[in-house]
mmCIF file of C-alpha atoms in Angstrom:
data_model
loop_
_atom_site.group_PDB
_atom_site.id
_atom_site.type_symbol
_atom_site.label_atom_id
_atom_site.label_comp_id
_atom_site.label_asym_id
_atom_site.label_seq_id
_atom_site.Cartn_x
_atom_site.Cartn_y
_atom_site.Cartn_z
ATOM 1 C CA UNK X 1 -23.095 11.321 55.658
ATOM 2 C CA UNK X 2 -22.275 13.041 51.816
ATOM 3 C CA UNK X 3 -22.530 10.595 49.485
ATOM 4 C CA UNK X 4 -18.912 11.298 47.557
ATOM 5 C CA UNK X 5 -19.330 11.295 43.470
ATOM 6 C CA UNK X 6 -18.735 8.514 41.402
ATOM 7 C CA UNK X 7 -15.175 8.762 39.235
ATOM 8 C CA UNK X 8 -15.975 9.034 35.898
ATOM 9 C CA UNK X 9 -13.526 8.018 32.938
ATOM 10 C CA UNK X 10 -13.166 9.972 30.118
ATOM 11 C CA UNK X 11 -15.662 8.483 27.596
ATOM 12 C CA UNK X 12 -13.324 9.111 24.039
ATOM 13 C CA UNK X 13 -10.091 8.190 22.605
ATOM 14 C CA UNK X 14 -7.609 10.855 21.491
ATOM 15 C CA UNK X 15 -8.616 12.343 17.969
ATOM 16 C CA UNK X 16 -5.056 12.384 16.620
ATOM 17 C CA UNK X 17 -5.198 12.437 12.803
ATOM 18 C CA UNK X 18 -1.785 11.473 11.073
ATOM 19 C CA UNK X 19 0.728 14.299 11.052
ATOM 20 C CA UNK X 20 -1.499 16.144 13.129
ATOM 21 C CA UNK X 21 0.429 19.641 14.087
ATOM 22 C CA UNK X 22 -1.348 21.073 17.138
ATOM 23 C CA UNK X 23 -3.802 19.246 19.806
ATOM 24 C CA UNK X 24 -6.420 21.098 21.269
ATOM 25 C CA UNK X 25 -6.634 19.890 24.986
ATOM 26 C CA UNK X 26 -10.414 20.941 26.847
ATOM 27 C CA UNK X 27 -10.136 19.958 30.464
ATOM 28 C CA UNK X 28 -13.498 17.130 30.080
ATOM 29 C CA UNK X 29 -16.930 16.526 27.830
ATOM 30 C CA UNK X 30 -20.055 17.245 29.593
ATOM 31 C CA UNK X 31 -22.610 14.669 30.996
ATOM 32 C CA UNK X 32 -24.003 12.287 27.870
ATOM 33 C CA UNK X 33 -27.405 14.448 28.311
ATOM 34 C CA UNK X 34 -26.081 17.325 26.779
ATOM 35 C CA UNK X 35 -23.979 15.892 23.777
ATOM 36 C CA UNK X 36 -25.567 16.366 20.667
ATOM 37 C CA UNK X 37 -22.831 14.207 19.420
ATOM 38 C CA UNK X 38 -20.360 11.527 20.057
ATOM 39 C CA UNK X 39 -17.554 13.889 20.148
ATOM 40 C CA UNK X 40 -15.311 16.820 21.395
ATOM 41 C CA UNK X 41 -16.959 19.643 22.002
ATOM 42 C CA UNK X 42 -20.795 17.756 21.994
ATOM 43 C CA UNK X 43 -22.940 20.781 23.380
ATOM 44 C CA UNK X 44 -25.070 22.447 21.078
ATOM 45 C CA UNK X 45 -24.348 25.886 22.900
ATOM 46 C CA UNK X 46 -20.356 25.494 23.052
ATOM 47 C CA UNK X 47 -19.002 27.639 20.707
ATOM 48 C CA UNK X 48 -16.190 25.695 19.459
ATOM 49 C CA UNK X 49 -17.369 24.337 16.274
ATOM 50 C CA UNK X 50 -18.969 27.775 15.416
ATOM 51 C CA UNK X 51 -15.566 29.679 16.013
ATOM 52 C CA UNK X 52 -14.060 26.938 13.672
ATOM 53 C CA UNK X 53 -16.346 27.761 11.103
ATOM 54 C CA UNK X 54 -15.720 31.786 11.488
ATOM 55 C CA UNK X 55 -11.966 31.080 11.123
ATOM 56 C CA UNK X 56 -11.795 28.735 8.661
ATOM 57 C CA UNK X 57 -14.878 29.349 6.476
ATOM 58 C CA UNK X 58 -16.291 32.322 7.457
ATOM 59 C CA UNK X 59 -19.267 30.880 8.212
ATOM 60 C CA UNK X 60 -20.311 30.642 12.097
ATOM 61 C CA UNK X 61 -23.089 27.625 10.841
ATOM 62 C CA UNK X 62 -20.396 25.750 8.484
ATOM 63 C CA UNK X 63 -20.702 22.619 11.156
ATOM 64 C CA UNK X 64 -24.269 23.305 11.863
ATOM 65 C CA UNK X 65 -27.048 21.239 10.817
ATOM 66 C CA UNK X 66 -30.065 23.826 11.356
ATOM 67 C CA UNK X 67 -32.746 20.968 10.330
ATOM 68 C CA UNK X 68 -31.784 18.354 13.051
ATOM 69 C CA UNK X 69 -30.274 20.986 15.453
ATOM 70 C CA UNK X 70 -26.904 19.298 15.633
ATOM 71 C CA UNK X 71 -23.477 19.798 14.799
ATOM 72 C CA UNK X 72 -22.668 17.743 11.380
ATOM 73 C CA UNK X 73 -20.019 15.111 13.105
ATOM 74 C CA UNK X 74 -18.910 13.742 9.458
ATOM 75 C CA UNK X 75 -17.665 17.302 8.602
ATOM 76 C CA UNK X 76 -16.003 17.897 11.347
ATOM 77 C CA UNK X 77 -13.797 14.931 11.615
ATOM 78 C CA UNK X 78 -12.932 15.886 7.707
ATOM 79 C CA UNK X 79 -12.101 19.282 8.698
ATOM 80 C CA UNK X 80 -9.886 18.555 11.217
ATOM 81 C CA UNK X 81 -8.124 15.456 8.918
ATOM 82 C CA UNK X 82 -7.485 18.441 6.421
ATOM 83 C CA UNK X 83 -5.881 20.781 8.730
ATOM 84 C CA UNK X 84 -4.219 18.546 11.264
ATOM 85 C CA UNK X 85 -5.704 19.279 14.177
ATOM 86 C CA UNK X 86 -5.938 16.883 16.817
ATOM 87 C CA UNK X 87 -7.955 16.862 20.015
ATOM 88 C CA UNK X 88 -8.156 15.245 23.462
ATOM 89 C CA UNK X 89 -8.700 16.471 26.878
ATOM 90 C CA UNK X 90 -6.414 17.149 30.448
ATOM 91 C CA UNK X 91 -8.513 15.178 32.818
ATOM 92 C CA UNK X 92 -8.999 11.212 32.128
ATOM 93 C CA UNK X 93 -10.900 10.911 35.548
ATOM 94 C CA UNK X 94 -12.991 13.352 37.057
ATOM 95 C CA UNK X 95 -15.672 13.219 40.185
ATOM 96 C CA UNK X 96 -18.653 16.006 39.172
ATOM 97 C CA UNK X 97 -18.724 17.879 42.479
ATOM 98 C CA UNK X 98 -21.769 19.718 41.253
ATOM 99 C CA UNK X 99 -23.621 17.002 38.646
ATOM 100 C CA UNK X 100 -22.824 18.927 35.783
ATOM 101 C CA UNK X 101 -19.845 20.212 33.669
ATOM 102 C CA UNK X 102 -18.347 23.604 35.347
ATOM 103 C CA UNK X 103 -14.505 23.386 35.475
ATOM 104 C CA UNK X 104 -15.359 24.705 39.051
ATOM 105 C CA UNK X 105 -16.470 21.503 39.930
ATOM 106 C CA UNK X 106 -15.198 18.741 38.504
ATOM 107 C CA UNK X 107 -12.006 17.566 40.373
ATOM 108 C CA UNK X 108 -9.333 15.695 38.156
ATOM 109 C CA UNK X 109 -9.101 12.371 39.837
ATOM 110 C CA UNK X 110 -6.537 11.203 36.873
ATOM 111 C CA UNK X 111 -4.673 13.691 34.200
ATOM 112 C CA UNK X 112 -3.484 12.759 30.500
ATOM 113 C CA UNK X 113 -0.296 11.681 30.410
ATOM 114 C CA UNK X 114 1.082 14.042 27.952
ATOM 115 C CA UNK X 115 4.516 13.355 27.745
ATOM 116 C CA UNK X 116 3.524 9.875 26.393
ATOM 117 C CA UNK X 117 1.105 11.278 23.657
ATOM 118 C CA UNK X 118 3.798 13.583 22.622
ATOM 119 C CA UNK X 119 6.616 10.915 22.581
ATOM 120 C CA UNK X 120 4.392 9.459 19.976
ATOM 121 C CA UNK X 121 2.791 11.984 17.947
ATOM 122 C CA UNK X 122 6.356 13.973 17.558
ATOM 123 C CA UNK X 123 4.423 16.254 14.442
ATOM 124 C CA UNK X 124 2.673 17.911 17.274
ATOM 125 C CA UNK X 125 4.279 21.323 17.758
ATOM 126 C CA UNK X 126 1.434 23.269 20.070
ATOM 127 C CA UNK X 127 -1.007 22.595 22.675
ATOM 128 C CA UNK X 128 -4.074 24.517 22.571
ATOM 129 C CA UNK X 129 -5.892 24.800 25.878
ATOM 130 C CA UNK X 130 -9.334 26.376 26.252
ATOM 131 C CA UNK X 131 -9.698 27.527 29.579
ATOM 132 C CA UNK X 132 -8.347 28.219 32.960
ATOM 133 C CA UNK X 133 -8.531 24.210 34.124
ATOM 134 C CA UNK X 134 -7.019 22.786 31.263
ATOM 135 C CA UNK X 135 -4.134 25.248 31.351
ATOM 136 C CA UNK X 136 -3.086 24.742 34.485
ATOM 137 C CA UNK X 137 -2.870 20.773 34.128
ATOM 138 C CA UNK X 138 -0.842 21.385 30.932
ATOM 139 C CA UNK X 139 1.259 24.003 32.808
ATOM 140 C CA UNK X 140 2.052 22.026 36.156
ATOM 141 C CA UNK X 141 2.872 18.990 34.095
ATOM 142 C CA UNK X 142 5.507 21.722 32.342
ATOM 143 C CA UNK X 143 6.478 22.996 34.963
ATOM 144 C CA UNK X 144 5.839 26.503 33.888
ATOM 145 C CA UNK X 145 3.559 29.243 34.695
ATOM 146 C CA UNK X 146 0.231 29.161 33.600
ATOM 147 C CA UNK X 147 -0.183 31.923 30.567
ATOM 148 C CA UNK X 148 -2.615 34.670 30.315
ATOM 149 C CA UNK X 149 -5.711 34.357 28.352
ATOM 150 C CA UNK X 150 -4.825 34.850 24.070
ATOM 151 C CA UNK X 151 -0.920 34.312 25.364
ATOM 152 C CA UNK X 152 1.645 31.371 25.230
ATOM 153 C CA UNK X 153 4.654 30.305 26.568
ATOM 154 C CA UNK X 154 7.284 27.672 25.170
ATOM 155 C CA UNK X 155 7.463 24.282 27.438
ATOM 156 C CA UNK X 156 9.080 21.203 27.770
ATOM 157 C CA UNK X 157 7.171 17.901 29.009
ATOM 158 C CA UNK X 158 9.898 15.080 28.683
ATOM 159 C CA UNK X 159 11.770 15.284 25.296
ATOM 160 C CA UNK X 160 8.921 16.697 23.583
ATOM 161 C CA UNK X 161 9.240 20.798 23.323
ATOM 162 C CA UNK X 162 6.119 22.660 22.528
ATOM 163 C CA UNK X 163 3.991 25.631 22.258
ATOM 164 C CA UNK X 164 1.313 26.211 25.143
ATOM 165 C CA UNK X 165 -1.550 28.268 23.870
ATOM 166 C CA UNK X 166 -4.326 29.542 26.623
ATOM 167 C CA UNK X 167 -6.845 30.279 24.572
ATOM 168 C CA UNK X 168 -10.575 31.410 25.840
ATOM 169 C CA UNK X 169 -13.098 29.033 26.292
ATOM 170 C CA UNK X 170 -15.386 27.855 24.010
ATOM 171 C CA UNK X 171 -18.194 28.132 26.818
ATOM 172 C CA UNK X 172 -21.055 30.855 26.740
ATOM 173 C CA UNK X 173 -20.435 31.032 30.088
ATOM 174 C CA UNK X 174 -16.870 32.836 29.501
ATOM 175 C CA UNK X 175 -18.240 36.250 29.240
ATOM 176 C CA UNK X 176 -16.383 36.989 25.556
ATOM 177 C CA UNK X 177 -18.320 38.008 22.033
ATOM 178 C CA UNK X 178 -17.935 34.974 19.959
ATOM 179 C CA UNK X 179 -16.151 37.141 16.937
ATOM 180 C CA UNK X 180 -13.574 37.985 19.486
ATOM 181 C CA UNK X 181 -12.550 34.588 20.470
ATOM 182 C CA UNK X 182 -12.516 33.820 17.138
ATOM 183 C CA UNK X 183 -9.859 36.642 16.815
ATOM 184 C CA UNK X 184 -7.773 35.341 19.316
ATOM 185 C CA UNK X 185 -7.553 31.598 17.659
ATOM 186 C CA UNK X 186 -6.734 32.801 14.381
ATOM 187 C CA UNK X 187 -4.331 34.597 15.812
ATOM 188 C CA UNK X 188 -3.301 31.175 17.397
ATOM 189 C CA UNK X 189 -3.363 29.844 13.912
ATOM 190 C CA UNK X 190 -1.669 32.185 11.782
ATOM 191 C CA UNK X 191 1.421 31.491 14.512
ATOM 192 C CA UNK X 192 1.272 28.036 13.555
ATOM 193 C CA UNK X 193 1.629 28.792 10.063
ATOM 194 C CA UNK X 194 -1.952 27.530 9.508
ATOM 195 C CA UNK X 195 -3.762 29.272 6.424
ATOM 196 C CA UNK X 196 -6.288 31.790 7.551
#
C-alpha cells in the first residue's frame, strides 16, 4: 500500500510591514534542510534576494554574506521595511508528493485566504506571484485568467481590488538569465511607482 505524505503547515507568519504596498506571494518554502535562513525565500541558490539586490542596489551580492555563505536575514527584513514590500505564500498546507520542493509536486491541501489579508492590509495595491503555481491559486481565487509570464491583469478578491503580477520564478530551475528576470521585476516596480 503507498504510504500517502504527511500535510505540512506552512512554517511562517505573513511578513506584512506597516503600509506595506505590494505582497509578494511564492506558492511554499522548501524543506528546513535547505533554508539557509528562517525566512522567505531560504535557499541559497533561489535567486530572489540576488534579483533584489540587482534592482534595488545594483549589486547581485547586496544580501549575500560570502564569509558564512548565507543570505544576511537582518538586511533583508530592513530592506523590505523601507520599501514596503510584504511577503507570504498561496499554499498554507501542502503534502510533498516528491520529498522535496518542485511546484510539480507539492499539492495545496489548504490555500491563503487572501481576501482576509487584504480586508486588513487595505495599503496593499499588487500581488506579486513568482511562478506558474502561485498564479493560478491567486487567479482562481479571482476568478480571472491566469496571466502570462512578465504580464498582469486587474482582479477583485472580495472588496479588495488589486494588481496581479506573474512574474518568473526566482528558481534556477526556470530556465531565465538572472539579469533578465531582474528586468521583468523592475519593470513590475517602476508600475508601482516604486523608485528604480
Amino acid at each position: 500500500m503507498e504510504k500517502i505524505p504527511n500535510i505540512e503547515p506552512h512554517p511562517w507568519q505573513p511578513f506584512i510591514p506597516d503600509g506595506a504596498r505590494i505582497i509578494m506571494l511564492g506558492t511554499f518554502p522548501p524543506k528546513p534542510e535547505r533554508w539557509s535562513m528562517d525566512f522567505f525565500y531560504p535557499n541559497k541558490i533561489n535567486d530572489m534576494w540576488r534579483i533584489m539586490g540587482i534592482i534595488f542596489y545594483g549589486d547581485r551580492n547586496r544580501f549575500w554574506i560570502e564569509d558564512d555563505k548565507r543570505f544576511d536575514l537582518d538586511a533583508i527584513k530592513a530592506f523590505l521595511y523601507q520599501k514596503g514590500i510584504a511577503l507570504w505564500d498561496t499554499a498554507m498546507k501542502v503534502r510533498r508528493l516528491n520529498d522535496n520542493a518542485s511546484d510539480k509536486f507539492l499539492e495545496i491541501v489548504e490555500t491563503i485566504d487572501l481576501e482576509s489579508l487584504l480586508r486588513n492590509n487595505p495599503t496593499i495595491a499588487a500581488v506579486v506571484t513568482a511562478g506558474e503555481k502561485a498564479t493560478g491559486v491567486v487567479a482562481k481565487l479571482a476568478g480571472v485568467d491566469v496571466p502570462a509570464t512578465g504580464h498582469h491583469v486587474k482582479c477583485r478578491v472580495g472588496e479588495s481590488v488589486f494588481t496581479l503580477y506573474r512574474m518568473p520564478s526566482s528558481s534556477r530551475a526556470y530556465p531565465l538569465p538572472i539579469d533578465k528576470k531582474a528586468d521583468a521585476y523592475r519593470e513590475m516596480f517602476r508600475s508601482e511607482q516604486f523608485d528604480v
